Amino acid sequence: MSGFAFANSRRLVIKVGSSLLVADDGELDRDWLTGLAIDIAELHAAACEVLVVSSGAIAIGSKVLGISKKKARLEDLQAAAAVGQVQLAHAWREVLQEQDIRAAQILLTPGDTEDRRRFLNARGTLARLLERRVVPVINENDTVATEEIRYGDNDRLAARVAQLVMADGLLLLSDVDGFYNADPGTNKEAQHIPEILGITPELLAMAGETRSAIGSGGMATKVQAAKIATHAGCSTMIASGVVHRPVQKLRNGARCSIFRARGTPAAARKQWLAGSLTVRGRLRIDDGAMSALRDGSSLLPVGVLGVDGAFERGDVVVIAAQDGRELGRGLAEYGSSDAARIAGCRSAEIESLLGYRSRSVMLHRDELVLFDRDD
Ligand code: GLU
């Protein structure tokens, strides 16, 4: 594969490895970062939303605090991450600002993408930033994440982010220009594989042998990330970032590998919802809400006639017609007791009814699936 497979992408996550933006002396490579910001501005101009997952906090902070990464204890690395993250975010803010683009910092721990209640919170915030054309600059919250509760590497974090925001493209920029069937550093016979249609055990075994030299993520973590993303309907590209303006280079035909997703992100999300085994409750809705849902809208409290069962925000609930017929499923934006209090009310009344400011919808349109009428 050569060239940019994401020319038609609408929402792209770009993952940047530490080795690309931090030199051996711990200094940030501003020229490189500026080049990527120009690439991002071009993507924006082509109506593609961009999120960045940027590593580098530990590398920068270790230099500032004089910590040797090899000998450091966990607390030292966490302290380094805290110091480095400020500089990292600042640098992104500056280079994006030069392109007239605003940046936002988001620090995540696995709970934010795995726990469904927090998943909804993170998704809501990211969606609002993207609507406003802000580029979220995301990293793991290394300061509080310890070994047993880490994503472990930013390849995996980037894949989870892609899944969270229903991105259609994930671009993993690192020091290798794609996937090889053996380690190209040690094996002259290693062949570049341009297009990967399925992630088989054989492929994972090949990835195990081909580690990239720097960063915590080797080829195996990239393939694992591709697996998560492609299952979520997001195609994944591994490409070299060791060049100025890497996205432009891809457009001009630079070598890379692509793992193609089978379906779309929306189809993958709906399939997951439809197949979820644990359903905790039910929202009965009126005919007006039913036709609004069929037209692709979210479910507003005003259309809800009744709430059955005990559920929490983030649980899967059934959407039912007045006569109890099952129409579909969705992820509850409200737990059952709050949902019952605002059922039938206008969204503007939510704050006074609950005593706190909250979401205006009961079920978000991206987080619900409707069954075919004759099911
Ligand atoms: N979160 C780490 C950092 O900012 C990087 C982890 C990784 O690159 O996989 O230094």
Coordinates of N, CA, C and O in Angstrom, one line a residue, residues 139-307:
N139 N -3.6 12.0 26.1 CA -2.6 11.1 26.5 C -3.1 10.2 27.7 O -4.2 10.5 28.2
E140 N -2.4 9.2 28.1 CA -2.8 8.5 29.2 C -2.6 9.4 30.5 O -1.6 10.1 30.5
N141 N -3.4 9.3 31.5 CA -3.2 10.0 32.7 C -2.2 9.3 33.5 O -2.5 8.7 34.5
D142 N -0.9 9.4 33.1 CA 0.2 8.6 33.7 C 0.4 8.9 35.2 O 0.9 8.1 35.9
T143 N 0.0 10.1 35.6 CA 0.3 10.5 37.0 C -0.5 9.6 38.0 O -0.1 9.4 39.1
V144 N -1.7 9.2 37.5 CA -2.5 8.3 38.4 C -2.6 6.9 38.0 O -3.1 6.0 38.7
A145 N -2.2 6.6 36.8 CA -2.3 5.2 36.3 C -1.1 4.4 36.7 O 0.0 4.7 36.4
T146 N -1.4 3.3 37.4 CA -0.3 2.4 37.8 C -0.3 1.2 37.0 O -1.3 1.0 36.2
E147 N 0.7 0.4 37.0 CA 0.9 -0.7 36.1 C -0.4 -1.6 35.9 O -0.7 -1.9 34.8
E148 N -1.0 -1.9 37.0 CA -2.2 -2.8 36.9 C -3.4 -2.1 36.3 O -4.3 -2.8 35.8
I149 N -3.4 -0.8 36.2 CA -4.6 -0.1 35.6 C -4.2 0.8 34.5 O -4.7 1.9 34.3
R150 N -3.3 0.4 33.7 CA -2.8 1.2 32.6 C -3.3 0.7 31.2 O -3.6 -0.5 31.1
Y151 N -3.4 1.6 30.3 CA -3.6 1.0 28.9 C -2.3 0.3 28.5 O -2.2 -0.6 27.8
G152 N -1.2 0.9 29.1 CA 0.1 0.2 28.9 C 0.9 1.0 27.8 O 2.0 1.3 27.9
D153 N 0.2 1.2 26.7 CA 0.9 1.9 25.6 C -0.1 2.8 24.9 O -1.3 2.5 24.9
N154 N 0.4 3.8 24.2 CA -0.5 4.7 23.5 C -1.1 4.2 22.3 O -2.1 4.8 21.7
D155 N -0.6 3.1 21.7 CA -1.2 2.4 20.6 C -2.6 2.0 21.0 O -3.6 2.2 20.3
R156 N -2.6 1.3 22.1 CA -3.9 0.8 22.6 C -4.8 1.9 23.0 O -6.0 1.9 22.7
L157 N -4.3 2.9 23.7 CA -5.1 4.1 24.1 C -5.7 4.7 22.8 O -6.9 5.0 22.8
A158 N -4.9 4.8 21.7 CA -5.4 5.5 20.5 C -6.6 4.6 19.9 O -7.6 5.2 19.4
A159 N -6.4 3.3 20.0 CA -7.5 2.4 19.4 C -8.8 2.6 20.3 O -9.9 2.6 19.7
R160 N -8.6 2.7 21.6 CA -9.8 2.9 22.4 C -10.5 4.2 22.2 O -11.7 4.4 22.2
V161 N -9.6 5.2 21.9 CA -10.2 6.6 21.6 C -10.9 6.5 20.3 O -12.0 7.0 20.1
A162 N -10.3 5.8 19.3 CA -11.0 5.7 18.0 C -12.4 5.0 18.1 O -13.4 5.4 17.6
Q163 N -12.4 4.0 19.0 CA -13.7 3.3 19.3 C -14.7 4.2 20.0 O -15.8 4.3 19.6
L164 N -14.2 4.9 20.9 CA -15.0 5.8 21.7 C -15.7 6.9 20.8 O -16.9 7.1 21.0
V165 N -14.9 7.5 20.0 CA -15.5 8.6 19.2 C -16.0 8.1 17.8 O -16.4 8.9 17.0
M166 N -16.0 6.8 17.6 CA -16.5 6.2 16.3 C -15.7 6.8 15.1 O -16.3 7.2 14.1
A167 N -14.4 6.9 15.3 CA -13.5 7.4 14.2 C -13.5 6.3 13.0 O -13.7 5.2 13.3
D168 N -13.4 6.8 11.8 CA -13.3 5.9 10.7 C -11.8 5.6 10.3 O -11.5 4.7 9.5
G169 N -10.9 6.4 10.9 CA -9.5 6.1 10.6 C -8.6 6.3 11.8 O -8.8 7.1 12.7
L170 N -7.6 5.4 11.9 CA -6.6 5.5 13.0 C -5.2 5.4 12.3 O -4.9 4.5 11.6
L171 N -4.4 6.5 12.5 CA -3.1 6.6 11.9 C -2.0 6.4 12.9 O -1.9 7.3 13.8
L172 N -1.3 5.3 12.9 CA -0.2 5.1 13.9 C 1.1 5.6 13.4 O 1.6 4.9 12.5
L173 N 1.6 6.7 13.8 CA 2.8 7.2 13.3 C 4.0 6.8 14.2 O 3.9 7.0 15.4
S174 N 5.0 6.1 13.6 CA 6.1 5.7 14.5 C 7.4 5.7 13.6 O 7.4 6.4 12.6
D175 N 8.3 4.9 14.1 CA 9.6 4.9 13.3 C 9.6 3.8 12.3 O 10.7 3.6 11.7
V176 N 8.5 3.1 12.1 CA 8.5 2.0 11.0 C 7.5 2.4 10.0 O 6.5 3.0 10.3
D177 N 7.7 2.0 8.7 CA 6.8 2.4 7.6 C 5.8 1.4 7.3 O 5.3 1.3 6.2
G178 N 5.5 0.5 8.3 CA 4.4 -0.4 8.1 C 4.7 -1.8 8.7 O 5.6 -1.9 9.6
F179 N 4.0 -2.8 8.3 CA 4.0 -4.1 8.9 C 4.9 -5.0 8.1 O 4.7 -5.0 6.8
Y180 N 5.8 -5.7 8.7 CA 6.7 -6.7 8.0 C 6.5 -8.1 8.5 O 6.1 -8.2 9.7
N181 N 6.7 -9.1 7.7 CA 6.5 -10.4 8.1 C 7.7 -10.9 9.0 O 7.7 -12.1 9.5
A182 N 8.7 -10.1 9.2 CA 9.8 -10.4 10.1 C 10.4 -9.1 10.5 O 10.0 -8.0 9.9
D183 N 11.4 -9.1 11.4 CA 12.0 -7.8 11.8 C 12.9 -7.3 10.7 O 13.9 -7.9 10.5
P184 N 12.5 -6.2 10.1 CA 13.4 -5.7 9.0 C 14.7 -5.2 9.5 O 15.7 -5.1 8.7
G185 N 14.8 -4.9 10.8 CA 16.1 -4.5 11.4 C 17.1 -5.6 11.4 O 18.3 -5.4 11.3
T186 N 16.7 -6.8 11.6 CA 17.6 -8.0 11.7 C 17.5 -9.0 10.6 O 18.4 -9.8 10.5
N187 N 16.4 -8.9 9.8 CA 16.2 -9.9 8.8 C 16.1 -9.2 7.4 O 15.1 -8.6 7.1
K188 N 17.1 -9.5 6.6 CA 17.1 -8.8 5.2 C 16.0 -9.3 4.4 O 15.6 -8.6 3.4
E189 N 15.5 -10.5 4.6 CA 14.4 -11.1 3.8 C 13.0 -10.5 4.2 O 12.0 -10.9 3.6
A190 N 13.0 -9.8 5.3 CA 11.7 -9.3 5.8 C 10.9 -8.6 4.7 O 11.4 -7.8 4.0
Q191 N 9.6 -9.0 4.6 CA 8.8 -8.4 3.5 C 7.8 -7.4 4.1 O 7.1 -7.8 5.1
H192 N 7.6 -6.3 3.4 CA 6.6 -5.3 3.8 C 5.2 -5.8 3.4 O 5.1 -6.3 2.2
I193 N 4.2 -5.8 4.3 CA 2.9 -6.2 3.9 C 2.0 -5.0 3.8 O 1.7 -4.4 4.8
P194 N 1.6 -4.6 2.6 CA 0.9 -3.3 2.4 C -0.5 -3.3 2.9 O -1.0 -2.3 3.4
E195 N -1.2 -4.5 2.8 CA -2.6 -4.5 3.2 C -3.0 -5.7 3.9 O -2.7 -6.8 3.5
I196 N -3.6 -5.6 5.1 CA -3.9 -6.7 5.9 C -5.5 -6.8 6.1 O -6.1 -5.8 6.5
L197 N -6.0 -7.9 5.6 CA -7.5 -7.9 5.6 C -8.1 -8.6 6.9 O -9.2 -8.3 7.3
G198 N -7.3 -9.4 7.5 CA -7.8 -10.0 8.8 C -6.6 -10.3 9.7 O -5.5 -10.5 9.3
I199 N -6.9 -10.1 11.0 CA -5.8 -10.3 12.0 C -5.8 -11.7 12.5 O -6.6 -12.0 13.4
T200 N -5.0 -12.5 12.0 CA -5.0 -14.0 12.3 C -4.0 -14.2 13.4 O -3.1 -13.4 13.6
P201 N -4.0 -15.4 14.0 CA -3.0 -15.8 15.0 C -1.6 -15.7 14.4 O -0.6 -15.3 15.0
E202 N -1.5 -16.2 13.1 CA -0.2 -16.2 12.4 C 0.4 -14.7 12.3 O 1.5 -14.5 12.5
L203 N -0.5 -13.8 12.0 CA -0.1 -12.4 11.9 C 0.4 -11.9 13.2 O 1.4 -11.2 13.3
L204 N -0.4 -12.2 14.3 CA 0.0 -11.8 15.6 C 1.4 -12.4 16.0 O 2.2 -11.7 16.6
A205 N 1.6 -13.6 15.6 CA 2.9 -14.2 15.9 C 4.0 -13.5 15.1 O 5.1 -13.2 15.7
M206 N 3.8 -13.1 13.9 CA 4.8 -12.4 13.1 C 5.1 -11.1 13.8 O 6.2 -10.6 13.9
A207 N 4.0 -10.4 14.3 CA 4.2 -9.1 14.9 C 5.0 -9.2 16.2 O 5.8 -8.3 16.5
G208 N 4.9 -10.4 16.9 CA 5.6 -10.6 18.1 C 7.1 -10.5 17.9 O 7.9 -10.1 18.7
E209 N 7.5 -10.9 16.7 CA 9.0 -11.0 16.4 C 9.5 -9.6 15.9 O 10.7 -9.4 15.8
T210 N 8.6 -8.7 15.5 CA 9.1 -7.5 14.9 C 8.9 -6.3 15.8 O 7.9 -5.6 15.7
R211 N 9.8 -6.1 16.7 CA 9.7 -5.0 17.6 C 10.3 -3.8 17.1 O 11.4 -3.8 16.5
S212 N 9.7 -2.6 17.2 CA 10.4 -1.4 16.8 C 11.3 -1.0 18.0 O 11.0 -1.4 19.2
A213 N 12.4 -0.4 17.7 CA 13.4 -0.2 18.8 C 12.9 0.7 19.9 O 13.3 0.5 21.1
I214 N 12.2 1.8 19.6 CA 11.9 2.8 20.6 C 10.4 2.8 21.0 O 9.6 2.3 20.3
G215 N 10.2 3.5 22.1 CA 8.8 3.7 22.6 C 8.3 2.4 23.2 O 8.9 1.3 23.1
S216 N 7.2 2.5 24.0 CA 6.8 1.3 24.7 C 6.0 0.4 23.8 O 5.8 -0.7 24.1
G217 N 5.5 0.9 22.7 CA 4.7 0.1 21.8 C 5.5 -0.5 20.7 O 6.1 0.3 19.8
G218 N 5.7 -1.8 20.6 CA 6.3 -2.4 19.4 C 5.3 -2.7 18.4 O 4.2 -2.2 18.4
M219 N 5.7 -3.6 17.4 CA 4.7 -4.0 16.4 C 3.5 -4.7 16.9 O 2.4 -4.6 16.5
A220 N 3.8 -5.6 18.0 CA 2.7 -6.4 18.5 C 1.6 -5.5 19.1 O 0.4 -5.7 18.9
T221 N 2.0 -4.4 19.8 CA 0.9 -3.5 20.3 C 0.2 -2.8 19.2 O -1.0 -2.5 19.3
K222 N 0.9 -2.5 18.1 CA 0.2 -1.9 17.0 C -0.8 -2.8 16.3 O -1.9 -2.4 16.0
V223 N -0.5 -4.1 16.2 CA -1.4 -5.0 15.7 C -2.6 -5.2 16.6 O -3.8 -5.3 16.2
Q224 N -2.3 -5.2 17.9 CA -3.4 -5.3 18.9 C -4.3 -4.1 18.8 O -5.6 -4.2 18.8
A225 N -3.7 -3.0 18.6 CA -4.5 -1.7 18.5 C -5.4 -1.8 17.2 O -6.5 -1.5 17.2
A226 N -4.7 -2.3 16.1 CA -5.5 -2.4 14.8 C -6.7 -3.4 15.0 O -7.7 -3.2 14.4
K227 N -6.5 -4.4 15.9 CA -7.6 -5.4 16.1 C -8.7 -4.7 16.8 O -9.9 -4.8 16.3
I228 N -8.4 -3.9 17.8 CA -9.5 -3.2 18.5 C -10.2 -2.3 17.6 O -11.4 -2.2 17.5
A229 N -9.4 -1.5 16.8 CA -10.0 -0.5 16.0 C -10.8 -1.0 14.8 O -11.9 -0.6 14.6
T230 N -10.2 -2.0 14.1 CA -11.0 -2.6 13.0 C -12.3 -3.2 13.4 O -13.3 -3.1 12.7
H231 N -12.3 -3.9 14.6 CA -13.6 -4.4 15.1 C -14.6 -3.3 15.3 O -15.8 -3.6 15.3
A232 N -14.1 -2.1 15.6 CA -15.0 -1.0 15.8 C -15.3 -0.3 14.5 O -15.8 0.8 14.6
G233 N -14.9 -0.9 13.4 CA -15.2 -0.2 12.1 C -14.3 0.8 11.7 O -14.6 1.7 10.8
C234 N -13.1 0.8 12.3 CA -12.1 1.9 12.0 C -10.9 1.3 11.4 O -10.1 0.5 12.0
S235 N -10.6 1.7 10.1 CA -9.4 1.2 9.4 C -8.1 1.8 10.1 O -8.2 2.9 10.6
T236 N -7.1 1.0 10.1 CA -5.9 1.4 10.8 C -4.7 1.4 9.9 O -4.4 0.4 9.2
M237 N -3.9 2.5 10.0 CA -2.7 2.6 9.1 C -1.5 2.7 10.0 O -1.4 3.5 10.9
I238 N -0.4 1.9 9.6 CA 0.9 2.1 10.3 C 1.8 2.8 9.3 O 1.9 2.3 8.1
A239 N 2.3 3.9 9.7 CA 3.2 4.6 8.7 C 4.3 5.3 9.4 O 4.3 5.5 10.7
S240 N 5.3 5.7 8.7 CA 6.5 6.3 9.3 C 6.2 7.8 9.6 O 5.7 8.5 8.7
G241 N 6.6 8.2 10.8 CA 6.5 9.6 11.1 C 7.8 10.3 11.1 O 8.0 11.4 11.5
V242 N 8.9 9.5 10.7 CA 10.2 10.0 10.8 C 10.5 10.9 9.6 O 11.6 10.9 9.0
V243 N 9.6 11.7 9.2 CA 9.7 12.6 8.1 C 9.0 13.9 8.4 O 8.0 13.9 9.2
H244 N 9.3 15.0 7.8 CA 8.6 16.2 8.0 C 7.2 16.1 7.2 O 7.2 15.5 6.2
R245 N 6.2 16.6 7.8 CA 4.8 16.5 7.2 C 4.4 15.1 6.8 O 4.2 14.8 5.6
P246 N 4.3 14.2 7.8 CA 4.1 12.8 7.5 C 2.8 12.5 6.7 O 2.8 11.6 5.8
V247 N 1.7 13.3 7.0 CA 0.5 13.0 6.3 C 0.6 13.4 4.8 O 0.1 12.7 3.9
Q248 N 1.3 14.5 4.6 CA 1.5 15.0 3.2 C 2.3 13.9 2.5 O 2.0 13.6 1.3
K249 N 3.3 13.4 3.1 CA 4.2 12.3 2.5 C 3.3 11.1 2.1 O 3.5 10.5 1.0
L250 N 2.4 10.8 3.0 CA 1.5 9.6 2.7 C 0.6 10.0 1.4 O 0.4 9.2 0.5
R251 N 0.1 11.2 1.4 CA -0.7 11.6 0.2 C 0.2 11.5 -1.0 O -0.4 11.2 -2.1
N252 N 1.5 11.8 -0.9 CA 2.3 11.7 -2.1 C 2.9 10.3 -2.4 O 3.8 10.1 -3.2
G253 N 2.3 9.3 -1.7 CA 2.7 7.9 -2.0 C 3.6 7.2 -1.1 O 4.1 6.2 -1.5
A254 N 3.9 7.8 0.1 CA 4.9 7.1 1.0 C 4.3 5.7 1.3 O 3.1 5.5 1.4
R255 N 5.3 4.8 1.6 CA 4.9 3.4 2.0 C 4.3 3.3 3.3 O 4.6 4.1 4.3
C256 N 3.3 2.4 3.5 CA 2.6 2.2 4.8 C 1.9 0.9 4.7 O 1.9 0.2 3.7
S257 N 1.3 0.5 5.8 CA 0.4 -0.7 5.8 C -1.0 -0.3 6.3 O -1.1 0.5 7.2
I258 N -2.0 -0.9 5.7 CA -3.3 -0.7 6.2 C -4.0 -1.9 6.6 O -3.9 -3.0 5.9
F259 N -4.7 -1.8 7.7 CA -5.6 -2.9 8.2 C -7.0 -2.4 8.0 O -7.4 -1.4 8.6
R260 N -7.7 -3.1 7.1 CA -9.0 -2.5 6.7 C -10.1 -3.0 7.6 O -10.2 -4.2 7.9
A261 N -11.0 -2.1 8.0 CA -12.1 -2.4 8.8 C -13.2 -3.0 7.9 O -13.3 -2.6 6.7
R262 N -14.0 -3.9 8.4 CA -15.0 -4.5 7.5 C -16.2 -3.6 7.3 O -16.6 -3.1 6.3
G263 N -16.8 -3.2 8.5 CA -18.0 -2.3 8.4 C -17.7 -0.9 8.8 O -16.6 -0.5 8.8
T264 N -18.7 -0.1 9.1 CA -18.6 1.2 9.5 C -18.6 1.3 11.0 O -19.1 0.4 11.7
P265 N -18.1 2.4 11.6 CA -18.2 2.5 13.1 C -19.6 2.4 13.6 O -19.9 1.8 14.6
A266 N -20.5 3.1 12.9 CA -21.9 3.1 13.3 C -22.5 1.6 13.3 O -23.1 1.2 14.3
A267 N -22.2 0.9 12.3 CA -22.7 -0.5 12.2 C -22.1 -1.3 13.3 O -22.8 -2.1 14.0
A268 N -20.8 -1.1 13.6 CA -20.2 -1.9 14.7 C -20.8 -1.6 16.0 O -21.0 -2.5 16.9
R269 N -21.0 -0.3 16.3 CA -21.6 0.1 17.6 C -23.0 -0.5 17.7 O -23.4 -1.0 18.8
K270 N -23.8 -0.5 16.6 CA -25.1 -0.9 16.7 C -25.2 -2.5 16.9 O -26.0 -3.0 17.6
Q271 N -24.2 -3.1 16.2 CA -24.2 -4.6 16.4 C -23.9 -5.0 17.8 O -24.5 -5.9 18.4
W272 N -23.0 -4.2 18.4 CA -22.6 -4.5 19.8 C -23.8 -4.2 20.7 O -24.1 -5.0 21.6
L273 N -24.5 -3.1 20.5 CA -25.7 -2.8 21.3 C -26.8 -3.9 21.1 O -27.4 -4.4 22.1
A274 N -27.0 -4.3 19.9 CA -28.1 -5.3 19.6 C -27.7 -6.6 20.3 O -28.6 -7.3 20.7
G275 N -26.5 -6.9 20.3 CA -26.1 -8.2 20.9 C -25.8 -8.2 22.4 O -25.5 -9.3 22.9
S276 N -25.9 -7.1 23.0 CA -25.6 -7.1 24.4 C -26.5 -7.9 25.2 O -27.8 -7.8 25.1
L277 N -26.0 -8.8 26.1 CA -26.8 -9.8 26.8 C -27.5 -9.2 28.0 O -28.6 -9.6 28.3
T278 N -26.8 -8.3 28.7 CA -27.4 -7.8 29.9 C -28.2 -6.5 29.7 O -27.6 -5.4 29.4
V279 N -29.5 -6.6 29.8 CA -30.4 -5.5 29.6 C -31.0 -5.2 31.0 O -31.5 -6.1 31.6
R280 N -30.9 -4.0 31.5 CA -31.3 -3.7 32.9 C -32.6 -3.0 33.0 O -33.1 -2.9 34.1
G281 N -33.2 -2.5 32.0 CA -34.5 -1.8 32.2 C -35.1 -1.5 30.8 O -34.7 -2.0 29.8
R282 N -36.1 -0.6 30.9 CA -36.9 -0.4 29.7 C -37.5 1.1 29.8 O -37.9 1.6 30.8
L283 N -37.4 1.7 28.6 CA -38.0 3.0 28.5 C -39.2 2.9 27.5 O -39.0 2.4 26.4
R284 N -40.4 3.2 28.0 CA -41.6 3.1 27.1 C -41.8 4.5 26.5 O -41.8 5.5 27.2
I285 N -41.9 4.5 25.2 CA -41.9 5.8 24.5 C -43.2 6.0 23.7 O -43.9 5.1 23.4
D286 N -43.6 7.3 23.4 CA -44.8 7.6 22.7 C -44.5 7.5 21.2 O -43.4 7.4 20.7
D287 N -45.6 7.6 20.4 CA -45.5 7.5 18.9 C -44.6 8.6 18.3 O -43.9 8.3 17.3
G288 N -44.8 9.8 18.9 CA -44.0 10.9 18.3 C -42.5 10.6 18.5 O -41.7 10.8 17.5
A289 N -42.1 10.1 19.6 CA -40.7 9.8 19.9 C -40.2 8.7 19.0 O -39.1 8.7 18.4
M290 N -41.1 7.8 18.8 CA -40.8 6.6 17.9 C -40.5 7.1 16.5 O -39.5 6.7 15.9
S291 N -41.3 8.0 15.9 CA -41.0 8.4 14.6 C -39.8 9.3 14.6 O -39.0 9.3 13.6
A292 N -39.5 10.1 15.6 CA -38.3 10.9 15.7 C -37.1 10.0 15.7 O -36.1 10.3 15.0
L293 N -37.1 8.9 16.4 CA -36.0 7.9 16.5 C -35.8 7.3 15.1 O -34.7 7.2 14.6
R294 N -36.9 7.0 14.4 CA -36.8 6.4 13.1 C -36.1 7.4 12.1 O -35.5 7.0 11.1
D295 N -36.3 8.7 12.4 CA -35.7 9.7 11.5 C -34.3 10.0 11.9 O -33.6 10.9 11.4
G296 N -33.7 9.3 12.9 CA -32.3 9.5 13.3 C -32.1 10.4 14.4 O -30.9 10.8 14.7
S297 N -33.1 10.8 15.2 CA -32.9 11.7 16.3 C -32.6 10.9 17.6 O -32.8 9.7 17.7
S298 N -32.1 11.7 18.6 CA -31.9 11.1 19.9 C -33.3 11.0 20.6 O -34.3 11.7 20.2
L299 N -33.4 10.3 21.7 CA -34.6 10.2 22.5 C -34.6 11.3 23.6 O -33.7 11.3 24.5
L300 N -35.6 12.2 23.5 CA -35.7 13.2 24.6 C -36.6 12.8 25.7 O -37.5 12.0 25.5
P301 N -36.4 13.3 26.9 CA -37.3 13.0 28.0 C -38.7 13.1 27.7 O -39.6 12.3 28.1
V302 N -39.1 14.2 26.9 CA -40.5 14.5 26.7 C -41.2 13.3 26.0 O -42.4 13.1 26.2
G303 N -40.5 12.5 25.3 CA -41.1 11.4 24.6 C -41.3 10.1 25.4 O -41.8 9.1 24.9
V304 N -40.8 10.1 26.7 CA -40.8 8.9 27.5 C -42.0 8.9 28.4 O -42.3 9.8 29.1
L305 N -42.8 7.8 28.2 CA -44.0 7.6 29.0 C -43.8 6.9 30.3 O -44.4 7.2 31.3
G306 N -42.8 6.0 30.4 CA -42.6 5.3 31.6 C -41.2 4.7 31.6 O -40.6 4.4 30.6
V307 N -40.7 4.4 32.8 CA -39.4 3.8 33.0 C -39.6 2.6 33.9 O -40.1 2.6 35.0

